[in-house]
CSV table of N, CA and C and ligand atoms in Angstrom, one decimal:
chain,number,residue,atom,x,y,z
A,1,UNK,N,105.3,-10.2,37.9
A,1,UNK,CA,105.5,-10.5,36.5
A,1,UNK,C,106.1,-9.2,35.8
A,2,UNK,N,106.9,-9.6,34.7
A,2,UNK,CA,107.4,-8.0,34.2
A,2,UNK,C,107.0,-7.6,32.8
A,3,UNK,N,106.5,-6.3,33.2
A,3,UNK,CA,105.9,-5.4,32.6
A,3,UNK,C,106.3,-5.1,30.8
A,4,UNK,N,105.9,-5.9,30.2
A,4,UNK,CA,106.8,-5.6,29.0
A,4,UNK,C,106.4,-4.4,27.7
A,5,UNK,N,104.8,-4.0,27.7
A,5,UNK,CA,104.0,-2.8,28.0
A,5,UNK,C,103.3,-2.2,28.3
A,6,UNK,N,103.1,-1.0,28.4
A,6,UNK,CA,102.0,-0.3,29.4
A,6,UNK,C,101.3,1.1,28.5
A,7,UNK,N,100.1,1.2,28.9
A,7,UNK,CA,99.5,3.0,28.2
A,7,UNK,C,98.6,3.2,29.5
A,8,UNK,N,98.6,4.3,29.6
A,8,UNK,CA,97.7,5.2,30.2
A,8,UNK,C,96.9,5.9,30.3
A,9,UNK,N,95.6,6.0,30.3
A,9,UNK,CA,94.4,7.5,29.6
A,9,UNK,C,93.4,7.5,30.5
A,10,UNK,N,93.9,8.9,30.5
A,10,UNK,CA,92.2,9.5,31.5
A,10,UNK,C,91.1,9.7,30.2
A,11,UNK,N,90.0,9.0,30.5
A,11,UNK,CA,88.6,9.3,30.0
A,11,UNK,C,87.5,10.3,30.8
A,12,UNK,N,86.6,11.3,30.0
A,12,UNK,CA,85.4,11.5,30.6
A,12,UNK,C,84.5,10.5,30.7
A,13,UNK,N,83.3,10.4,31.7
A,13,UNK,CA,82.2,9.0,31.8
A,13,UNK,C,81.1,9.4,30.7
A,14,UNK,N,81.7,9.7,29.7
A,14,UNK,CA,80.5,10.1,28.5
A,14,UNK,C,80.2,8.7,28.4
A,15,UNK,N,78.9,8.3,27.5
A,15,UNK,CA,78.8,7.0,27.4
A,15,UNK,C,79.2,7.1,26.3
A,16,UNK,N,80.0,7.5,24.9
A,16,UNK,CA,80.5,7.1,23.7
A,16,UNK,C,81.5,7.1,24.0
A,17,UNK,N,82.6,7.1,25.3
A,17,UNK,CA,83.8,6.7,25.9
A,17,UNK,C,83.7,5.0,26.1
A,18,UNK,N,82.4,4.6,26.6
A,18,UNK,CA,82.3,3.0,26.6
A,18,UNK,C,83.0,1.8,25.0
A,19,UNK,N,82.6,2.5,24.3
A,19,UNK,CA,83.0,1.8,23.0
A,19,UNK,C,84.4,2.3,22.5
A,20,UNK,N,84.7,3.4,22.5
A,20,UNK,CA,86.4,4.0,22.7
A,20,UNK,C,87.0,3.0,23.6
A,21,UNK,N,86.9,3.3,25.1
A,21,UNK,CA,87.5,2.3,25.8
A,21,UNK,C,87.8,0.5,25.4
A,22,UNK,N,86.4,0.3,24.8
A,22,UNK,CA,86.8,-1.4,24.7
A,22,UNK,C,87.6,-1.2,23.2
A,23,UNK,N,87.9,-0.3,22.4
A,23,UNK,CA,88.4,-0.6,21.1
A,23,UNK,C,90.0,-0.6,21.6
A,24,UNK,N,90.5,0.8,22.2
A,24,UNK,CA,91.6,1.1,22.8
A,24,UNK,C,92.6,-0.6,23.6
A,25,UNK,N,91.4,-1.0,24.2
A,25,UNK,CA,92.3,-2.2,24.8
A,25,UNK,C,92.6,-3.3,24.1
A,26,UNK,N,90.9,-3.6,23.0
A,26,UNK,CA,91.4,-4.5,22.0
A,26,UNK,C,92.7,-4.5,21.6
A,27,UNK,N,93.0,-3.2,21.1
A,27,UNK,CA,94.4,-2.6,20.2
A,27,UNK,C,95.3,-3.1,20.5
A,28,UNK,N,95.8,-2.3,21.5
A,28,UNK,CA,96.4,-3.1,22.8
A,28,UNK,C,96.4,-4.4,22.5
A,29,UNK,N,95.9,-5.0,22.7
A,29,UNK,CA,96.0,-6.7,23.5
A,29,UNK,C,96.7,-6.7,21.9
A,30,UNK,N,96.3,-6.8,20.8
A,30,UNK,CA,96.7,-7.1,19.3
A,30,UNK,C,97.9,-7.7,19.4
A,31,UNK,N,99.1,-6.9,20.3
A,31,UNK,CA,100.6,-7.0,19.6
A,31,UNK,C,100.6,-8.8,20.6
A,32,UNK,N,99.6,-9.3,21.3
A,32,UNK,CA,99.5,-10.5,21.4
A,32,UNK,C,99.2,-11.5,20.7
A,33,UNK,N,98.5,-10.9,19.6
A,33,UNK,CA,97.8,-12.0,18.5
A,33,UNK,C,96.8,-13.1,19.1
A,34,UNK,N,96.1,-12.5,20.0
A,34,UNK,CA,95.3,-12.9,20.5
A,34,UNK,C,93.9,-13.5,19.2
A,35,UNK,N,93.3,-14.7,20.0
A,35,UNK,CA,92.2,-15.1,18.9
A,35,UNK,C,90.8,-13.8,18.9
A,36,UNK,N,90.3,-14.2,18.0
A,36,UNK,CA,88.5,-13.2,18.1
A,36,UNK,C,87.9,-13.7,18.8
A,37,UNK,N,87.7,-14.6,19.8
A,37,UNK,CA,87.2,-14.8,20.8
A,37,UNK,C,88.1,-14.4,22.0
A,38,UNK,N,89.5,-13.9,22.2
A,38,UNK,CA,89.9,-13.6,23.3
A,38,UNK,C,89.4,-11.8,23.3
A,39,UNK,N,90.1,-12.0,22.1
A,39,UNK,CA,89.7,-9.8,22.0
A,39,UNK,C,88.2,-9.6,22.1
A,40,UNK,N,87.2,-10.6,21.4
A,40,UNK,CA,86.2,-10.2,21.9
A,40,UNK,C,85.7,-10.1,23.4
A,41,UNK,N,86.1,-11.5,24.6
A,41,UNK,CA,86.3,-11.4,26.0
A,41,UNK,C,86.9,-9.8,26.4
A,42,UNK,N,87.9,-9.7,25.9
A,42,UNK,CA,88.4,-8.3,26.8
A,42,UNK,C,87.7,-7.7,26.3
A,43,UNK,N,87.0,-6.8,25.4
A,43,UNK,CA,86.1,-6.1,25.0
A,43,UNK,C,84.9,-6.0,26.0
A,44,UNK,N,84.7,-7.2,26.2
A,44,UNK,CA,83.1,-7.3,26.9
A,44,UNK,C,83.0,-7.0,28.7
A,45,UNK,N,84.5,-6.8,28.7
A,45,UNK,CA,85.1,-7.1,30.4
A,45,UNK,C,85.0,-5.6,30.4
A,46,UNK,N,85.9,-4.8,29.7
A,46,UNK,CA,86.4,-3.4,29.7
A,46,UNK,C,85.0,-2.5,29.4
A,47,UNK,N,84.0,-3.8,28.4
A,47,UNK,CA,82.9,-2.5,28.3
A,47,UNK,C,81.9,-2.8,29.7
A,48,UNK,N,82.0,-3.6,30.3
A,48,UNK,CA,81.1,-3.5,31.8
A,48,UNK,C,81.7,-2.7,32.5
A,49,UNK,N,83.4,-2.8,32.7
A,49,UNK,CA,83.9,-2.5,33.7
A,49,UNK,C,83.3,-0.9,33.7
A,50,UNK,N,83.9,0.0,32.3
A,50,UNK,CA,83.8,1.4,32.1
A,50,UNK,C,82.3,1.8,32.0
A,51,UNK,N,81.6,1.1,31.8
A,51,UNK,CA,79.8,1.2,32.0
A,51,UNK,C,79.4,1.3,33.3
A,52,UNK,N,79.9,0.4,34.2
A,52,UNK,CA,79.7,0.7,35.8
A,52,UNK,C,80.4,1.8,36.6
A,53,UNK,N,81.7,2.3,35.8
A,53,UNK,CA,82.1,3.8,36.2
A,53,UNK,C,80.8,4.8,35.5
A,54,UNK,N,80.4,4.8,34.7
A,54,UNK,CA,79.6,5.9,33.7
A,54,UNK,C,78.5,5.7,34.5
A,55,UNK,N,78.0,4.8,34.6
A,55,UNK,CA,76.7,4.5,35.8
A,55,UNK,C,76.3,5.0,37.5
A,56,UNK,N,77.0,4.4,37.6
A,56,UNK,CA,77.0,4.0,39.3
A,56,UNK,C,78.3,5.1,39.8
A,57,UNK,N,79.5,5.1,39.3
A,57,UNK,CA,80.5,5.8,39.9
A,57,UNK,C,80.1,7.0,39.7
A,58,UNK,N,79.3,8.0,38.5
A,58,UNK,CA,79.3,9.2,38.8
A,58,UNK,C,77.7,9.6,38.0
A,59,UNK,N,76.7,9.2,38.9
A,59,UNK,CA,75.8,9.0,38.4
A,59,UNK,C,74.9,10.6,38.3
A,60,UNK,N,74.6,10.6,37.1
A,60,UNK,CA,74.2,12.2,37.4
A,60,UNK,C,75.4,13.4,37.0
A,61,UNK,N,76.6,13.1,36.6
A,61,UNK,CA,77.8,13.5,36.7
A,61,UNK,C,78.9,13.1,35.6
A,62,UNK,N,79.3,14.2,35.3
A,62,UNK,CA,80.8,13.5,34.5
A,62,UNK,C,82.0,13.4,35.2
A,63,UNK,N,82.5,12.5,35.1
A,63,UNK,CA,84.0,12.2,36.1
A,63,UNK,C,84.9,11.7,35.1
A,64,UNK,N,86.2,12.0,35.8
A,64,UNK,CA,87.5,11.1,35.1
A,64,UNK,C,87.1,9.2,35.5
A,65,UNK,N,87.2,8.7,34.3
A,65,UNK,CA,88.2,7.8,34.2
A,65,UNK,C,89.5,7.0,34.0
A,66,UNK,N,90.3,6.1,34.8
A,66,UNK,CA,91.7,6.2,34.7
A,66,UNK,C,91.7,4.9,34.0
A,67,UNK,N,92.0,4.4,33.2
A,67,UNK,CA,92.8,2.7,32.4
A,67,UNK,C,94.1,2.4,32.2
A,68,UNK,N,94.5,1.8,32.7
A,68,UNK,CA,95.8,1.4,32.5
A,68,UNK,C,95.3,0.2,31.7
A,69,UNK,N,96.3,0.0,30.2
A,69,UNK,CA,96.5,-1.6,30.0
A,69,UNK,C,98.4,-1.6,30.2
A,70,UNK,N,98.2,-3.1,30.4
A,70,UNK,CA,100.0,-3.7,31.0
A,70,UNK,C,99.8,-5.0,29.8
A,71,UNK,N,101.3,-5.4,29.2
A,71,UNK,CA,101.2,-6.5,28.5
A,71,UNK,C,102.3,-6.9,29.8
A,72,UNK,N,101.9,-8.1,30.0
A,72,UNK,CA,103.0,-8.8,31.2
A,72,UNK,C,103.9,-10.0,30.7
A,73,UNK,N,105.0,-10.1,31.1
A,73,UNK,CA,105.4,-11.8,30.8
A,73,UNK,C,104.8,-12.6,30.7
A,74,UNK,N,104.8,-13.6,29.9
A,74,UNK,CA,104.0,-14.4,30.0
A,74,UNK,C,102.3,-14.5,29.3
A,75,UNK,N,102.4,-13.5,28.1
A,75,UNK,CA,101.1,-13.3,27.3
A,75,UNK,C,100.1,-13.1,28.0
A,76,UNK,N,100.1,-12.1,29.3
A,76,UNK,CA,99.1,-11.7,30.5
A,76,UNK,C,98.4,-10.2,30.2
A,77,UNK,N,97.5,-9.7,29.9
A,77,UNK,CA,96.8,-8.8,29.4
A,77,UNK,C,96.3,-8.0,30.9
A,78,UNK,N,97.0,-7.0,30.9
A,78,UNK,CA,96.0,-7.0,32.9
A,78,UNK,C,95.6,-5.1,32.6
A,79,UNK,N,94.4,-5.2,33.4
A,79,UNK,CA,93.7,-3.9,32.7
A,79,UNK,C,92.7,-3.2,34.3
A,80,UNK,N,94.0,-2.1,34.3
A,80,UNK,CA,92.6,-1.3,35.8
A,80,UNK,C,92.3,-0.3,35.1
A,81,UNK,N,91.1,-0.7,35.6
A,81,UNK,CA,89.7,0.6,35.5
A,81,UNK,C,89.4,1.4,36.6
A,82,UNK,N,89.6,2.3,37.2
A,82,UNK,CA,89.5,3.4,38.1
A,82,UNK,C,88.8,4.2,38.5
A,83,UNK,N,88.2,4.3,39.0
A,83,UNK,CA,87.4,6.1,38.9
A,83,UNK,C,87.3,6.5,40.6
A,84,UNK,N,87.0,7.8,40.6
A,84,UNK,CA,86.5,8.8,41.8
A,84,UNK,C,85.6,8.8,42.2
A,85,UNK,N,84.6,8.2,42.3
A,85,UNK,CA,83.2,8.5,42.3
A,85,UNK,C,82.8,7.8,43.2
A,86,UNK,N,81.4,7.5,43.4
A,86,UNK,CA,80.8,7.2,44.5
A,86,UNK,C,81.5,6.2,45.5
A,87,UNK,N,82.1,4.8,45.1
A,87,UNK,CA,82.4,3.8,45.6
A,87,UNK,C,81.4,2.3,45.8
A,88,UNK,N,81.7,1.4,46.8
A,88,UNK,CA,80.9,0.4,47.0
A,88,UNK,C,81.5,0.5,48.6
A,89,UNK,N,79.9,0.1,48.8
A,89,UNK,CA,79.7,0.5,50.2
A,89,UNK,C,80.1,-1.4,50.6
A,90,UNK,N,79.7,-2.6,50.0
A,90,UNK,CA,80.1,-3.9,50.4
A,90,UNK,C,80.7,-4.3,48.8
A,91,UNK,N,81.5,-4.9,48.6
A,91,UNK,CA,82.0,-5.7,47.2
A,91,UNK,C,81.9,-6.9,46.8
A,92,UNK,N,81.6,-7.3,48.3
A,92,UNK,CA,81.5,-8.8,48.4
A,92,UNK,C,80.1,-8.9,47.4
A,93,UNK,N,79.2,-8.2,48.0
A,93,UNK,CA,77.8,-8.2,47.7
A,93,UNK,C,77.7,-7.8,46.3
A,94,UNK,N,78.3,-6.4,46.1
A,94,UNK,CA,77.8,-5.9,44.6
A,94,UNK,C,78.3,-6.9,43.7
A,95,UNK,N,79.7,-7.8,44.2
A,95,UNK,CA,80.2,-9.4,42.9
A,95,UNK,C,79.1,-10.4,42.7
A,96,UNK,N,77.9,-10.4,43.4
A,96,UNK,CA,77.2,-11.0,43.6
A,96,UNK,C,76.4,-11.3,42.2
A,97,UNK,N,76.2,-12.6,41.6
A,97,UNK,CA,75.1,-11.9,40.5
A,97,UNK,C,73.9,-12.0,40.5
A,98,UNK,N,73.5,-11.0,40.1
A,98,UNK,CA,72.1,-10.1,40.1
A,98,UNK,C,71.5,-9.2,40.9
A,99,UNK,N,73.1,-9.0,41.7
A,99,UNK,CA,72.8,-7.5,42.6
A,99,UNK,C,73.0,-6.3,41.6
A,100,UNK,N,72.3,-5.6,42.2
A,100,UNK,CA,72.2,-4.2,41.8
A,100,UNK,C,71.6,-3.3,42.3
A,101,UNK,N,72.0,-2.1,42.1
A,101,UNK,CA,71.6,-0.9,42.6
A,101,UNK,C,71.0,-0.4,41.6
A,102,UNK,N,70.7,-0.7,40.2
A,102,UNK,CA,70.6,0.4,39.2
A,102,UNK,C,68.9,-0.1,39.0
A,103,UNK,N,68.2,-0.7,39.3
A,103,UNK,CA,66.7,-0.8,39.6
A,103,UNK,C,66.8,-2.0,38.3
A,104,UNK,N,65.2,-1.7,37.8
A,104,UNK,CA,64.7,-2.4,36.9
A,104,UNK,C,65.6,-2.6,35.4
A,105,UNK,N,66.5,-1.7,35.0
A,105,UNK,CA,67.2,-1.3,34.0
A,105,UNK,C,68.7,-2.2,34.1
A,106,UNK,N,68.5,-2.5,35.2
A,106,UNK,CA,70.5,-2.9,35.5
A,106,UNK,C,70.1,-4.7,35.2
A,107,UNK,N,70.9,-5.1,34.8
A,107,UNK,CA,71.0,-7.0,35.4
A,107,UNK,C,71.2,-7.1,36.6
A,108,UNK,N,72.7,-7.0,36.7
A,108,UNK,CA,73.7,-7.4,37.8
A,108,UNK,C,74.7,-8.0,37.8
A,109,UNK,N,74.4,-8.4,36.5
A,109,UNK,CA,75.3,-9.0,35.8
A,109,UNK,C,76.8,-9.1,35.4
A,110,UNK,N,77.6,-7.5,35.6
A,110,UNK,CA,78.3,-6.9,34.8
A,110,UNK,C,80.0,-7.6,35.6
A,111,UNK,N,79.8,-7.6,36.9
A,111,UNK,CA,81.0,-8.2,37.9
A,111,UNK,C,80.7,-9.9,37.2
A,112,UNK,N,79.9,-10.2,37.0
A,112,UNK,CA,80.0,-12.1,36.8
A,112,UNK,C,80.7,-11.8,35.4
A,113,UNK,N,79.9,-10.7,34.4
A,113,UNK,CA,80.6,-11.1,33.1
A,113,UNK,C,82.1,-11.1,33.3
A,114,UNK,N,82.3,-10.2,33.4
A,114,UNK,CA,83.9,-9.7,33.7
A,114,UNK,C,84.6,-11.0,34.3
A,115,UNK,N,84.1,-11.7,35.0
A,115,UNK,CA,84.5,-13.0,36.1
A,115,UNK,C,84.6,-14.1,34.6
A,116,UNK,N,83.5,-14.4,34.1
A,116,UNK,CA,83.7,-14.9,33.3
A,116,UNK,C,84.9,-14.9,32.1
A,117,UNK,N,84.4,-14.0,32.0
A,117,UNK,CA,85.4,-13.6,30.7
A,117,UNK,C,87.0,-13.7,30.8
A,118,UNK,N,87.2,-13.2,32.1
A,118,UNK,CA,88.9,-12.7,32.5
A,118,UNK,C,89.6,-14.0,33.4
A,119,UNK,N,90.3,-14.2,33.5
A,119,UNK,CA,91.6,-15.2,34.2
A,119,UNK,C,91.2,-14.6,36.0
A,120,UNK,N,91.5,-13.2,36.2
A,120,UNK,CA,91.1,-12.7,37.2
A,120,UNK,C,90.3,-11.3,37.4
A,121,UNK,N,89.9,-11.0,38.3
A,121,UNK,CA,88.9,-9.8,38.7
A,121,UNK,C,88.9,-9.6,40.2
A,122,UNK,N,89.9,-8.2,40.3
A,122,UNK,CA,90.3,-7.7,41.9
A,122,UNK,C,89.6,-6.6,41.5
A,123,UNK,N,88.6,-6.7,42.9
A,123,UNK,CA,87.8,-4.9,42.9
A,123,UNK,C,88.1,-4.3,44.5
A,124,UNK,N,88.5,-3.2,44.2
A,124,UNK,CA,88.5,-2.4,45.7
A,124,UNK,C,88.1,-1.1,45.7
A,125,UNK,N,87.5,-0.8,46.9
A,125,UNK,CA,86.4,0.5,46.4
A,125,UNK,C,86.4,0.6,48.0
A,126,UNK,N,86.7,2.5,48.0
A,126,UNK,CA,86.0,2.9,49.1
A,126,UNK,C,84.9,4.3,49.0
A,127,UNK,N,84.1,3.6,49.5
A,127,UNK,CA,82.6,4.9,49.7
A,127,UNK,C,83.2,6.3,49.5
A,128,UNK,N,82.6,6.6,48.7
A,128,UNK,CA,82.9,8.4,48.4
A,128,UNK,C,83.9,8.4,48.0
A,129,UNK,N,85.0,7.4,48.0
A,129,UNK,CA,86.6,7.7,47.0
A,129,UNK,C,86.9,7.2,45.8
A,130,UNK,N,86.0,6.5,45.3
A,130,UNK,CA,85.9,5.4,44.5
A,130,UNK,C,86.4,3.9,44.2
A,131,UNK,N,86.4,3.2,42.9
A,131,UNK,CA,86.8,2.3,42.9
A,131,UNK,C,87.6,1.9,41.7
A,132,UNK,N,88.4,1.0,42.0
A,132,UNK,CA,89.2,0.2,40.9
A,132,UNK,C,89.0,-1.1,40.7
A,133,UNK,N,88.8,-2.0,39.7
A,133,UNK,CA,88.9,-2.9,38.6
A,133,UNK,C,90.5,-3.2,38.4
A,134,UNK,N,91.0,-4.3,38.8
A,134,UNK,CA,92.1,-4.9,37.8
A,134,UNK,C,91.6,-6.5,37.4
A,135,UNK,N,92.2,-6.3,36.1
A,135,UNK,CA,91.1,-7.7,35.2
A,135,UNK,C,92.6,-8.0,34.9
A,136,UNK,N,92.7,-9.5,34.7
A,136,UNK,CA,93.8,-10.0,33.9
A,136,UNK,C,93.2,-10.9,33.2
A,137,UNK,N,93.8,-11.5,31.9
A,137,UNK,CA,93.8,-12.6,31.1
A,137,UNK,C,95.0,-13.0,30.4
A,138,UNK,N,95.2,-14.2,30.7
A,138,UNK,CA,96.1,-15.0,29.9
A,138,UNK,C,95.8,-15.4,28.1
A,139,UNK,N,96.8,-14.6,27.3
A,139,UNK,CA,96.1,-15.1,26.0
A,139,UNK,C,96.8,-16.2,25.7
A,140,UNK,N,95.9,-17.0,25.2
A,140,UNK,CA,97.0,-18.4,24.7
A,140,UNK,C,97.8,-18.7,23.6
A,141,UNK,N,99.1,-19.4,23.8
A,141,UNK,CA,100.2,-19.7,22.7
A,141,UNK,C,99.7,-19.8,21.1
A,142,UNK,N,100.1,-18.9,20.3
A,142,UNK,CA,99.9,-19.2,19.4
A,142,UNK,C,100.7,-20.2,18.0
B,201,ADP,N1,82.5,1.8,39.5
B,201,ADP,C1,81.5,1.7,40.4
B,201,ADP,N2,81.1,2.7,41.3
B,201,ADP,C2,80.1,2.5,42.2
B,201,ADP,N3,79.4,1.4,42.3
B,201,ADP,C3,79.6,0.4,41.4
B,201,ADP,C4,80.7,0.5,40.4
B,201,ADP,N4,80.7,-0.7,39.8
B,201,ADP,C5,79.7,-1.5,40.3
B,201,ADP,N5,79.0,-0.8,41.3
B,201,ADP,C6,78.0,-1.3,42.1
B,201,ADP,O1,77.9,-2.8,42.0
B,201,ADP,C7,76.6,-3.2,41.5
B,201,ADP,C8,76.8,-4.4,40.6
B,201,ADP,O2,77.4,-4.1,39.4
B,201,ADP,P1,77.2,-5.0,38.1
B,201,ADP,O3,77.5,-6.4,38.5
B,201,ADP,O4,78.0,-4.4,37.0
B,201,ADP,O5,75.6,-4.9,37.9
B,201,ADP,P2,74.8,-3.6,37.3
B,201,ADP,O6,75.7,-2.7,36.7
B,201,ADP,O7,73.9,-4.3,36.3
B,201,ADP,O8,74.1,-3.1,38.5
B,201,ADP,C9,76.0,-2.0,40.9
B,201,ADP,O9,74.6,-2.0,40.8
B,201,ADP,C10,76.6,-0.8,41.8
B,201,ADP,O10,75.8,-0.7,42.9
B,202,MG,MG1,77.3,-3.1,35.5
């Protein structure tokens, strides 16, 4: 599909980057004219996604974050989330809902939301190299 825009931004895993992050993409998606229930969806996708980097990818630690948003042909919103950090040791499993590594405190939830919310959700992650997130959504005709 062709790329018709794109941004780029490295984040620190501060957690007041979580709510930066989901505003930044809202923006973004805007020049789609997307409804308040789609922008609200990507919001809720991009704040799991970048919550599970701040968490799990660099736990104890500040790391880069990488986001790409893309506006694609076809009113397609597609958004990777990246980081360095720890990884997933199985992905099949961590998509799972109600797995978690993060104890009492975590759901597990955060891969279903994102599933929910988005058109698609490709995760690939290797142990100690980290992982990436590409989410896409179709916004509809206005
Ligand atoms: N960016 C990441 N880096 C390392 N591990 C991750 C990352 N994202 C998710 N995980 C792993 O996948 C599990 C499930 O994630 P999620 O569905 O968001 O649930 P939760 O964050 O509540 O644990 C996490 O507990 C963690 O083990
Ligand atoms: Mg999570």
């Amino acid at each position: 599909m062709k790329e018709l825009n794109k941004f780029t931004m490295t984040i620190p895993s501060r957690s007041a980057n979580e709510a930066f992050a989901r505003m930044v993409l809202a923006a973004f998606a805007v020049a789609l004219d997307p409804t308040v229930e789609e922008i609200s969806d990507i919001k809720t996708a991009v704040s799991e996604a970048v919550t599970n980097c701040i968490v799990h990818a660099y736990p104890n630690t500040i790391g880069n974050i990488y986001i790409t948003g893309e506006i694609l042909e076809g009113r397609v919103v597609k958004i990777k989330i990246r980081d360095r950090g720890r990884g997933i040791e199985n992905v099949e499993q961590a998509m799972e809902p109600l797995f978690t590594t993060g104890g009492e405190e975590r759901a597990g939830l955060g891969f279903a939301v994102m599933q929910s919310f988005m058109d698609s959700v490709k995760v690939s992650s290797r142990l100690g190299r980290g992982t990436t997130v590409i989410m896409k959504k179709k916004i509809s005709e206005r």
